[in-house]
Coordinates of C-alpha atoms and ligand atoms in Angstrom, one line a residue:
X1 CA 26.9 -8.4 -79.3
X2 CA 26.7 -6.7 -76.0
X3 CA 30.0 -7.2 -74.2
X4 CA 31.1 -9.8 -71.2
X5 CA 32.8 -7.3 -68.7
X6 CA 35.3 -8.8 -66.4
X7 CA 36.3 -7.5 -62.9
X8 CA 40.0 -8.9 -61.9
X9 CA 40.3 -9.4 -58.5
X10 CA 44.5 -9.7 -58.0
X11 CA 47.2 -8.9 -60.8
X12 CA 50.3 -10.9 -59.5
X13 CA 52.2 -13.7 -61.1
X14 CA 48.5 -14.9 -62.4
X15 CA 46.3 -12.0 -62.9
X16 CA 48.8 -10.1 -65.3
X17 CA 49.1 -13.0 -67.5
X18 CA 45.2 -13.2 -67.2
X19 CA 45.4 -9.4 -68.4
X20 CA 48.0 -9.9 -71.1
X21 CA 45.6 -13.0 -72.5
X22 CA 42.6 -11.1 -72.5
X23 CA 44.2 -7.9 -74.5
X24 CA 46.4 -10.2 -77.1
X25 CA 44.1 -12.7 -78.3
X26 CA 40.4 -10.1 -77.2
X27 CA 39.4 -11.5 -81.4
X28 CA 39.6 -15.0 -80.9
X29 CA 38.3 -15.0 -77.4
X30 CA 35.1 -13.0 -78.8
X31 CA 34.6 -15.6 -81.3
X32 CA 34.7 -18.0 -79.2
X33 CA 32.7 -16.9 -76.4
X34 CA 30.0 -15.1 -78.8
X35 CA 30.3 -11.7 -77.7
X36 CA 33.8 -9.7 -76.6
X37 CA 35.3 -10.5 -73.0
X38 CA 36.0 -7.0 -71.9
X39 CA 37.8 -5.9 -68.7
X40 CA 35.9 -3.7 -66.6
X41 CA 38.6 -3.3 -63.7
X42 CA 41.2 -4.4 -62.0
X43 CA 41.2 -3.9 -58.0
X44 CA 44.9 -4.7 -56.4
X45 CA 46.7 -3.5 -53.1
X46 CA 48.9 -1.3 -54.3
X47 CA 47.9 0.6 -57.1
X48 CA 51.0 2.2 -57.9
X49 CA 53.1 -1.2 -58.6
X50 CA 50.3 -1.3 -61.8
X51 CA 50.2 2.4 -63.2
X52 CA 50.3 0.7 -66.8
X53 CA 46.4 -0.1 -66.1
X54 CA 45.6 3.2 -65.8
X55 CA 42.2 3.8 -65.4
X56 CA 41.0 0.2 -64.7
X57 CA 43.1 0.4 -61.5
X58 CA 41.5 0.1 -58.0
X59 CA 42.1 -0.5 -54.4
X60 CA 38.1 -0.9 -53.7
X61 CA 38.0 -4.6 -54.5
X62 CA 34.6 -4.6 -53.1
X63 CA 32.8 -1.9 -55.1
X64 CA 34.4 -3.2 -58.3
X65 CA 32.2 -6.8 -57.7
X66 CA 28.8 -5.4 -57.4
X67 CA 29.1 -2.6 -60.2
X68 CA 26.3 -3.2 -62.6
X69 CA 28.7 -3.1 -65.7
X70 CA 30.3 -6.0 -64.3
X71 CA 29.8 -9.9 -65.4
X72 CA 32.1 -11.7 -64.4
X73 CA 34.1 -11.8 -61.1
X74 CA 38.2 -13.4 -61.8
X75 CA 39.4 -14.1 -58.3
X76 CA 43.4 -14.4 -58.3
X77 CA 44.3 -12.5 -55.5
X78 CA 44.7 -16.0 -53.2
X79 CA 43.9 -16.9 -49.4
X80 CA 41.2 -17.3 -47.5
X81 CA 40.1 -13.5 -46.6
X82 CA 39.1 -11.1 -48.3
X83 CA 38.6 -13.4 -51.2
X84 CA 35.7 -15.2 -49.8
X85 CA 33.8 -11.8 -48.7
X86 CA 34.8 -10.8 -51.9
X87 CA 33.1 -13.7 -53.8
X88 CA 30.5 -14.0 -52.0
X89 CA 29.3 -10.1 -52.7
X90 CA 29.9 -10.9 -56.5
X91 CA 27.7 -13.7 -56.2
X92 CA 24.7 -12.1 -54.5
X93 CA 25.4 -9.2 -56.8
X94 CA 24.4 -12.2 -59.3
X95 CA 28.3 -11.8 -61.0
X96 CA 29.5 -15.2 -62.0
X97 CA 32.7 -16.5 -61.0
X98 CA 36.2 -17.5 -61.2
X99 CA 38.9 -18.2 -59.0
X100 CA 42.1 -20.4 -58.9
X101 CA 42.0 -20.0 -55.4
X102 CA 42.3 -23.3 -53.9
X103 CA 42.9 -23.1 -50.4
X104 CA 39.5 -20.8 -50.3
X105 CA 37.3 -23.6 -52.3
X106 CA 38.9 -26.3 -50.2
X107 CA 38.3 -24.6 -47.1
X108 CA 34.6 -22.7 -48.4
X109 CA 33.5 -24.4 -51.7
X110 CA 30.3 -25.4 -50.6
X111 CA 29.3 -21.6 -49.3
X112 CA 30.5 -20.7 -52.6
X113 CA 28.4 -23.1 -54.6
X114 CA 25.6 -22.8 -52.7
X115 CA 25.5 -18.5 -53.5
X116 CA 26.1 -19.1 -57.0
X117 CA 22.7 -21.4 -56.7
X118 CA 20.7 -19.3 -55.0
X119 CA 21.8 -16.5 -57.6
X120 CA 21.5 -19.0 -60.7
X121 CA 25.7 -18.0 -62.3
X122 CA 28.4 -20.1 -62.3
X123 CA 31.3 -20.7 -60.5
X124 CA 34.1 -21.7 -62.0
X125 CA 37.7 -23.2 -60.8
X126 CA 39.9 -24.9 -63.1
X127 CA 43.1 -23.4 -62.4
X128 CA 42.8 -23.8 -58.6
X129 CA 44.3 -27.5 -59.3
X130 CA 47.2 -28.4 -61.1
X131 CA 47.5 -25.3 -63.2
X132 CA 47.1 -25.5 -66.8
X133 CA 46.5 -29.4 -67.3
X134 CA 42.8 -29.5 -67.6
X135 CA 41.6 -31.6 -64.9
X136 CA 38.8 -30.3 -63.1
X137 CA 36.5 -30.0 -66.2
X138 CA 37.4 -33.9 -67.2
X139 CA 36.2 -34.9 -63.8
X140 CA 33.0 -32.9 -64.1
X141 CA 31.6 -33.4 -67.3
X142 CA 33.3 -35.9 -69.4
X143 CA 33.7 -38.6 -66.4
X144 CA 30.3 -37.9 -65.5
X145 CA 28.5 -41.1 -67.4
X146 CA 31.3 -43.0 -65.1
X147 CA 32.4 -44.2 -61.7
X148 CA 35.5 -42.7 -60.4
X149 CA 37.5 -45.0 -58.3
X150 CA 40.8 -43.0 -57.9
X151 CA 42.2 -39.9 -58.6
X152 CA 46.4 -39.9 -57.5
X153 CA 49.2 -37.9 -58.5
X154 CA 51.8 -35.6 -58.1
X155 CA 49.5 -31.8 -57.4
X156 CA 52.3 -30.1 -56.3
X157 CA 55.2 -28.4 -58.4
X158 CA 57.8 -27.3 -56.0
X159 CA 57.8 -30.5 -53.8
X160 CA 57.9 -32.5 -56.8
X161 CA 61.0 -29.8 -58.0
X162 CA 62.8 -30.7 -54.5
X163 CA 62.3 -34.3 -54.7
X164 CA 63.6 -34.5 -58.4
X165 CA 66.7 -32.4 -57.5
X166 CA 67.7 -34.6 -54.7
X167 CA 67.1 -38.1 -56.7
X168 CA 69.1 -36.4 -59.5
X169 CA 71.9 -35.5 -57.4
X170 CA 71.9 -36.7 -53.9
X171 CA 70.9 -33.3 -52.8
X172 CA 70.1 -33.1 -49.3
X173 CA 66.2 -31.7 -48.5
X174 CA 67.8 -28.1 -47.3
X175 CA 70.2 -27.8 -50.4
X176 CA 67.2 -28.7 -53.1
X177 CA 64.9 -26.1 -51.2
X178 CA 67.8 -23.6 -51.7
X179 CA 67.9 -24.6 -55.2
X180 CA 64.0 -24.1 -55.6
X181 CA 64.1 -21.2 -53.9
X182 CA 66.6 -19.4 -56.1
X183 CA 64.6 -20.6 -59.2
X184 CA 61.8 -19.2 -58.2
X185 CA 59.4 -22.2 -57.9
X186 CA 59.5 -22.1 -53.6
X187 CA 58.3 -18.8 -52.3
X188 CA 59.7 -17.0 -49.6
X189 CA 57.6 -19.0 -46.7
X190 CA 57.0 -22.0 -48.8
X191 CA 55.6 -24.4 -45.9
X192 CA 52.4 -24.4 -47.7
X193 CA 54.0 -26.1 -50.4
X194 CA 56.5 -28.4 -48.1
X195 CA 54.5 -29.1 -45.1
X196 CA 51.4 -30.7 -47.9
X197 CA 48.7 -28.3 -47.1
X198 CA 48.7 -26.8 -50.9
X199 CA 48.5 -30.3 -52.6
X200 CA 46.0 -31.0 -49.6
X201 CA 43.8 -28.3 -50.6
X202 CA 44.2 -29.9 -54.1
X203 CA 43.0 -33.4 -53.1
X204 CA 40.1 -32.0 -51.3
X205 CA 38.9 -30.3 -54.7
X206 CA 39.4 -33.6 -56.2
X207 CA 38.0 -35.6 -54.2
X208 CA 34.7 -33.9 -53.7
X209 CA 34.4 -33.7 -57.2
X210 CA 35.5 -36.9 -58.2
X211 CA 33.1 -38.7 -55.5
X212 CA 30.1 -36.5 -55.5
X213 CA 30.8 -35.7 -52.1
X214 CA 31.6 -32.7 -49.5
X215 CA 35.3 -33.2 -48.8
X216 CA 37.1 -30.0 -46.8
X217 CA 40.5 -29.3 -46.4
X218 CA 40.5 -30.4 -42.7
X219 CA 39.2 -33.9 -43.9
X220 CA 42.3 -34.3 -46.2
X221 CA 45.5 -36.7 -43.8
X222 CA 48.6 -34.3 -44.7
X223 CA 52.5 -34.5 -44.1
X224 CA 55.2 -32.8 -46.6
X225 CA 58.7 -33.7 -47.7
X226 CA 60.7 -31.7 -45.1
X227 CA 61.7 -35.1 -43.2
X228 CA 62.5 -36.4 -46.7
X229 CA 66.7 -37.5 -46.6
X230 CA 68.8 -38.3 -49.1
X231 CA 69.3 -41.6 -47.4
X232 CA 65.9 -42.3 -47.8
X233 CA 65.6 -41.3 -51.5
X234 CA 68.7 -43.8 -51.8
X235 CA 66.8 -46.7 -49.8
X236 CA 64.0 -45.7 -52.0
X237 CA 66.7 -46.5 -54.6
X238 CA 67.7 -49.9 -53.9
X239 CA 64.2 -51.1 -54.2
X240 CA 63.7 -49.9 -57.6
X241 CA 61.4 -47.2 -56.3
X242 CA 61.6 -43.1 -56.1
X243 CA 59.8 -41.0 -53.7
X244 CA 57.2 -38.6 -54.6
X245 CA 54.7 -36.0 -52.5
X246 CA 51.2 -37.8 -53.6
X247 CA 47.7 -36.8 -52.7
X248 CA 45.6 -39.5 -53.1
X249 CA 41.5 -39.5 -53.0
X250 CA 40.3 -43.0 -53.1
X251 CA 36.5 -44.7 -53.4
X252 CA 37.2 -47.3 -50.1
X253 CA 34.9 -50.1 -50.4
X254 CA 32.7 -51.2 -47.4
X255 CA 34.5 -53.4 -44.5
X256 CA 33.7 -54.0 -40.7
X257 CA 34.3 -50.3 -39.6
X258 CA 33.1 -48.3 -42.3
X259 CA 30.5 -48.2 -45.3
X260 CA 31.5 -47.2 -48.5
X261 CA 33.7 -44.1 -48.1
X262 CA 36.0 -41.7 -49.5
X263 CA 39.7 -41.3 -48.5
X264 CA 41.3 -38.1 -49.3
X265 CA 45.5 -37.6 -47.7
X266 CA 48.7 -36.0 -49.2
X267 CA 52.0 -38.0 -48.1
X268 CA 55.8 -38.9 -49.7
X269 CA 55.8 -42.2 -50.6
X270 CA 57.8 -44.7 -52.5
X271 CA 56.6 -45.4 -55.9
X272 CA 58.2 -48.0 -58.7
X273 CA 60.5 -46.4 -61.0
X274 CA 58.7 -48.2 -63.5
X275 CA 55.0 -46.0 -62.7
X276 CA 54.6 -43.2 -65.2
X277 CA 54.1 -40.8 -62.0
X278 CA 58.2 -42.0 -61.3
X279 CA 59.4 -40.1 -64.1
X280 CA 57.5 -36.8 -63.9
X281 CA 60.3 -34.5 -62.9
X282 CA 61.0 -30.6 -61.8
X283 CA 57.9 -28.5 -61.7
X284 CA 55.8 -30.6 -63.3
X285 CA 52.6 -32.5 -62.3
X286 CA 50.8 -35.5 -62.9
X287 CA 47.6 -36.8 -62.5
X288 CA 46.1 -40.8 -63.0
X289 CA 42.3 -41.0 -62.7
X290 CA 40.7 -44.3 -62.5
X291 CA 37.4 -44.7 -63.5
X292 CA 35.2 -48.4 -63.7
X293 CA 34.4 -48.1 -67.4
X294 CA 37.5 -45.6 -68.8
X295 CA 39.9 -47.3 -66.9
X296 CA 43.2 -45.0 -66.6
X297 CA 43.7 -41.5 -67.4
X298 CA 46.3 -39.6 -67.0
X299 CA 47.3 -35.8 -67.1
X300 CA 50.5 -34.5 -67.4
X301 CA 51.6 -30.6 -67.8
X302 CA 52.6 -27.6 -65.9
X303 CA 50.9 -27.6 -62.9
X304 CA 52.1 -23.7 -62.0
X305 CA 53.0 -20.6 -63.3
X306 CA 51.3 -17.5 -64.5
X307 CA 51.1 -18.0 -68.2
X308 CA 49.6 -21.6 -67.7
X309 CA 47.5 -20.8 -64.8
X310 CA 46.3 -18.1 -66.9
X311 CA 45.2 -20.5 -69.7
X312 CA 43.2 -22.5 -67.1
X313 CA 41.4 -19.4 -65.9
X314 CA 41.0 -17.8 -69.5
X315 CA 39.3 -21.0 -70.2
X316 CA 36.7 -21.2 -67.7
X317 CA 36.2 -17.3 -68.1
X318 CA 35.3 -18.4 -72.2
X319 CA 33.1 -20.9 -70.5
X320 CA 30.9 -18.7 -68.5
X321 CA 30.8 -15.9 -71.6
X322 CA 29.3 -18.6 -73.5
X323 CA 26.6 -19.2 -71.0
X324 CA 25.7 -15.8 -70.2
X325 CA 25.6 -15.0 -74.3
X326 CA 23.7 -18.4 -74.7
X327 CA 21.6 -18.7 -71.1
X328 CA 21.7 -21.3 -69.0
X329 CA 24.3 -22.2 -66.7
X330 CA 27.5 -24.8 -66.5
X331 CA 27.5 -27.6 -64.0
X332 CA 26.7 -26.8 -60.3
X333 CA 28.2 -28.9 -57.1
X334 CA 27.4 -32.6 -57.0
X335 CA 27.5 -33.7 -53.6
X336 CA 24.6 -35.8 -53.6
X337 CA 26.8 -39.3 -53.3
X338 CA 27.6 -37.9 -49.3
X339 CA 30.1 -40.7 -48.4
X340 CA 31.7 -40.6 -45.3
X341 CA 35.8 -39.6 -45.2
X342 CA 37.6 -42.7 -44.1
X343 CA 40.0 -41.9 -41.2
X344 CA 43.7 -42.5 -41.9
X345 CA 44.1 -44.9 -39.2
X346 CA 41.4 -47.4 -40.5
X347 CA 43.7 -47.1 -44.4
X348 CA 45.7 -50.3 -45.2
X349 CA 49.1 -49.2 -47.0
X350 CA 52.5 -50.8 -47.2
X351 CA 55.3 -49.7 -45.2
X352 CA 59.6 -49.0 -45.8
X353 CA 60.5 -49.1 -42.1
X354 CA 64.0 -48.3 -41.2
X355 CA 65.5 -48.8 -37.7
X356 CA 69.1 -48.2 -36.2
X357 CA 69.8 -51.3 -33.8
X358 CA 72.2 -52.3 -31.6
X359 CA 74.2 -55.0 -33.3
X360 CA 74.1 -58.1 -31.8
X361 CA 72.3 -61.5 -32.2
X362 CA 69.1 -61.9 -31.1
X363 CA 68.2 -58.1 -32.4
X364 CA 66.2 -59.0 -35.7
X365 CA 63.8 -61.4 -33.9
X366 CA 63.0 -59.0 -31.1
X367 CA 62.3 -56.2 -34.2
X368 CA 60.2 -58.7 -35.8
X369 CA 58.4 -60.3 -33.3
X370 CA 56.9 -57.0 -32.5
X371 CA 55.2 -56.2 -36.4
X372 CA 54.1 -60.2 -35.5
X373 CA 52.4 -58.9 -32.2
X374 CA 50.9 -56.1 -34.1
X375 CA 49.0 -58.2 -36.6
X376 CA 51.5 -56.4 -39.5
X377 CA 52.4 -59.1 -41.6
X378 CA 56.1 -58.5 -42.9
X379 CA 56.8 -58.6 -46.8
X380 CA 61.4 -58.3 -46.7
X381 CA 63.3 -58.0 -44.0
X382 CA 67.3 -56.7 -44.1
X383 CA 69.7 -56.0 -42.0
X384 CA 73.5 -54.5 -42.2
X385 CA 75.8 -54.9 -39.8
X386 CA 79.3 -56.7 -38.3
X387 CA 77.0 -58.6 -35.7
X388 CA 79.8 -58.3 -33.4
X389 CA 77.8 -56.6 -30.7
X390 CA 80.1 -53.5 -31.3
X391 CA 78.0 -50.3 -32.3
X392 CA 75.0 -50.3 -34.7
X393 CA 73.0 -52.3 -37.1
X394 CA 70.6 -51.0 -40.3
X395 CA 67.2 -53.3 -40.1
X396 CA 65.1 -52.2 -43.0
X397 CA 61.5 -53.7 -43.0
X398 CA 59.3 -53.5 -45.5
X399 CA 55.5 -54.6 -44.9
X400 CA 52.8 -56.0 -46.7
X401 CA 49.4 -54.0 -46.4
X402 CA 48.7 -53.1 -42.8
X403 CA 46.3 -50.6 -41.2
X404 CA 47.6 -47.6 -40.3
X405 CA 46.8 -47.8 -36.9
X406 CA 48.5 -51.2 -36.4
X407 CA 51.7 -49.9 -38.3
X408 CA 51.9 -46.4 -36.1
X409 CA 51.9 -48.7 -32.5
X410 CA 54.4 -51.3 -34.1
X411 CA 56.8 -48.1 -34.5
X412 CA 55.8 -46.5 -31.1
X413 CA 56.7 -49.5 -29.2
X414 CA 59.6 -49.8 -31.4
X415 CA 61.1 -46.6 -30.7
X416 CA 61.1 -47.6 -27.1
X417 CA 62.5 -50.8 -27.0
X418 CA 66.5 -50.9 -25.6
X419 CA 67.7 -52.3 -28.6
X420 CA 66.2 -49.5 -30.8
X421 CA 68.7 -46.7 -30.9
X422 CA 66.5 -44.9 -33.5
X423 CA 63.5 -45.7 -36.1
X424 CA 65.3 -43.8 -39.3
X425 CA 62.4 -43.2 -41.1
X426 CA 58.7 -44.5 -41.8
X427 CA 58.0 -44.4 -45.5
X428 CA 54.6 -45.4 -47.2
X429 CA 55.3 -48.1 -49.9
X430 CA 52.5 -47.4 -52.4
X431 CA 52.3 -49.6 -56.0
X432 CA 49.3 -47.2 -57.3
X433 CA 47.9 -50.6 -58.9
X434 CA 44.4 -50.9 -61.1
X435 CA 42.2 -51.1 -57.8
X436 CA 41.5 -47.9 -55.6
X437 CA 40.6 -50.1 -52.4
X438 CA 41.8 -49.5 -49.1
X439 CA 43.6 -52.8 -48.4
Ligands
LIG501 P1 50.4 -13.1 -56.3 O1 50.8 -13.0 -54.9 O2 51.4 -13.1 -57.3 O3 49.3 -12.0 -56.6 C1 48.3 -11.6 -55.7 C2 47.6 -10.4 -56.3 O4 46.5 -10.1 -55.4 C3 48.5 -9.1 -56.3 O5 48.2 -8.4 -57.4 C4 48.0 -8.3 -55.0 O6 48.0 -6.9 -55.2 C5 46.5 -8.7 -55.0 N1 45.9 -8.6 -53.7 C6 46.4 -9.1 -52.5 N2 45.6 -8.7 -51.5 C7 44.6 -8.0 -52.1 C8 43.5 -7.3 -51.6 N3 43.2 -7.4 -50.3 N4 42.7 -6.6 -52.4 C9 43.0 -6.6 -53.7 N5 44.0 -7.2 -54.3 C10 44.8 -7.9 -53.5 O7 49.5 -14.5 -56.4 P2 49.4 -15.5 -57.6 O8 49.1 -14.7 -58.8 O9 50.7 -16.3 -57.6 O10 48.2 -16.4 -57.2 C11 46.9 -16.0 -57.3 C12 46.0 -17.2 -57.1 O11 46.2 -18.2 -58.0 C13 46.1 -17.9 -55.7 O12 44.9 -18.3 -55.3 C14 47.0 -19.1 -56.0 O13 46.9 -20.1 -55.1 C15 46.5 -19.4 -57.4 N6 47.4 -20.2 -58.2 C16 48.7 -19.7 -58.5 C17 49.5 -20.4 -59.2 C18 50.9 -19.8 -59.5 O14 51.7 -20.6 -60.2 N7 51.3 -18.6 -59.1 C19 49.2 -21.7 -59.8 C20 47.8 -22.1 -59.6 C21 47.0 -21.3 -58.8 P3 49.5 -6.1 -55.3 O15 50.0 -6.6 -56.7 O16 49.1 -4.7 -55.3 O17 50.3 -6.6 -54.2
LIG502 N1 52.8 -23.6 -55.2 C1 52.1 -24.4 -56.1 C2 53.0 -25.5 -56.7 C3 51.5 -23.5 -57.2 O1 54.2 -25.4 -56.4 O2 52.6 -26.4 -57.4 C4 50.4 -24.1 -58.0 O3 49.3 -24.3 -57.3

């Protein structure tokens, strides 16, 4: 059988696994695919950091994609540029793909998809979300016959390291970075992973797919965990719930602002300790998918890492062997569903609000009376103090489901008031129940 020849784009933390698969197990993966999977090159930045590769080596990344002994295109050298250039050559060049770059797909896919149409190959992406736990695949072709109503979970394996380390032990948010960062999960910069925008990237992916729609990074509502305290991993705590960086891409039904639409946004957010998602801890991740007639899924593995990454992209690269040895191609982009993104403000969520007062009589009514002006309806109020009008008071306030909007003013006025000497913290309150509906 003539062979599939690969060119590898990147040989860092994923790509060498990705060359250590392809060389131990080259039998079974020809077996499999129907015909060898033979690397053809391997184009890096720095050559000499890779002298074992010998002759495959190569800092022309671009002449490596359009050889004509080249099949198959495996992207994992990350970020936007040159990647996309890259990809898009290979694709022209009529070279199939595969990338786990997901801030690229969440900020491109639809250029991408559309190239690999107009050249008839494939473009595949497992590993760009959640590492090894096959996800991506599920959502394309098993949950196809079905109606996805939610996709939620924990898409991010650093944050999800910090949060663990600082419910475990009290950590504060700097300390547990530290600790990440020493173990090698955080990177040196690692606001991608704190400030949301990698588990952003992640919902966008997700959500287009999962709602046969176009959903870019930008669409995606995103804060991270470095405002996260310990104080408010112990109020999370005391109400039987832990907090946990979720990206969440939900089918919104129709109301009086919007049709039908899709709501894609990454956030902390108190969760029951009793939810499965509660008791995924360190590096791992965690995915529930609701669909109308399957009901819940969920997916649970290691979400990171260069061996697993490297399963998911060995497996798609088996994938698109088998169709060039059998013809035909695998699933293109779906977007034909087009629902509009719902903006965050319109969202109906429940809130942990907590707010240092002045302590004296009088204060809890003037706190409440203004959620009451707002139109957000209060679930539990508490508040700690001697009363004595001496120094502060704790009010903790937790809402039922308000709209976004409504909840932001309540805390803007709030923060202003005399009696206010600070709002603590705002924390979303979400019970990740069966129905993905906005309120
Ligand atoms: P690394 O930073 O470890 O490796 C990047 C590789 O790309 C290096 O070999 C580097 O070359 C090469 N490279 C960088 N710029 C160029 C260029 N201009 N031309 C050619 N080669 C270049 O990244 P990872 O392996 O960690 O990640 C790769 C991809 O996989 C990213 O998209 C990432 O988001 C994704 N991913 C990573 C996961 C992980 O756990 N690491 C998990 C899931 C997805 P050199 O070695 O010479 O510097
Ligand atoms: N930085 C990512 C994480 C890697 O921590 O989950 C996997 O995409």
């Amino acid at each position: 059988m003539k062979p599939i020849r690969v060119a590898l784009l990147g040989c860092g933390t994923v790509g060498r696994e990705v060359v250590r698969l392809l060389h131990e197990q080259a039998d079974e993966l020809a077996a499999r695919a129907g015909a060898p999977v033979e690397l053809a090159g391997v184009a890096v930045r720095r050559p000499h950091k890779h002298a074992d590769l010998g002759d495959l080596l190569t800092s022309d990344a671009s002449g490596l994609v359009t050889r004509e002994d080249v099949d198959v295109v495996v992207e994992v050298i990350g970020g936007i540029e040159p990647a996309r250039t890259l990809l898009l050559e290979a694709l022209k060049a009529g070279k199939s793909v595969v990338t786990a770059n997901k801030a690229l797909l969440a900020e491109d896919g639809p250029a991408l998809a559309e190239a690999a149409d107009a050249s008839g190959v494939d473009l595949y992406f497992e590993a760009s979300v959640a590492g090894a736990i096959p996800l991506l695949r599920p959502l394309r072709e098993s949950l196809a016959g079905d109606r996805i109503t939610r996709v939620a979970g924990i898409v991010n394996g650093t944050t999800n390291f910090i949060l663990s380390a600082m419910a475990a032990s009290g950590a504060s948010y700097a300390d547990a970075l530290e600790e990440a960062t020493r173990l090698g999960y955080a990177e040196a910069d690692p606001s991608a992973d704190v400030d949301g925008y990698d588990a952003a990237s992640k919902a966008a992916i997700l959500a287009s797919l999962a709602f046969h729609t176009r959903v870019n990074s930008a669409d995606v509502h995103c804060e991270g965990i470095r405002a996260v305290t310990a104080g408010d991993i112990a109020a999370a705590a005391t109400m039987g719930c832990v907090i946990k960086l979720l990206a969440i891409c939900e089918r919104t039904p129709a109301d009086e602002s919007m049709p039908e639409s899709v709501s894609a946004r990454v956030y902390p957010a108190m969760i029951p300790a009793t939810h499965p998602l509660a008791s995924v801890d360190g590096a791992f991740n965690a995915v529930f998918v609701e669909a109308e007639a399957a009901g819940q899924l969920m997916f649970y593995g290691q979400g990171a890492g260069g061996a697993p990454t490297a399963s998911a992209v060995l497996g798609d690269l088996v994938a698109v062997a088998r169709n060039r040895v059998l013809g035909g191609r695998g699933p293109r982009e779906s977007a034909y569903a087009s629902l509009p993104v719902r903006p965050i403000g319109t969202l109906r969520t429940r809130y942990h609000v907590s707010l240092e007062v002045v302590d004296r009589a009088g204060v809890l009514s003037t706190i409440t009376g203004e959620f009451a002006r707002h139109g957000v309806s209060i679930a539990a109020a508490r508040q700690t103090g001697e009363g004595n009008g001496n120094g502060s008071a704790r009010i903790v306030v937790v809402t039922h489901k308000a709209p976004e909007a409504a909840l932001a003013a309540t805390v803007d006025v709030l923060a202003g008031l005399d009696v206010v000497h600070g709002v603590h913290s705002v924390l979303r309150v979400e019970d990740l129940g069966r129905k993905g509906v906005a309120g």
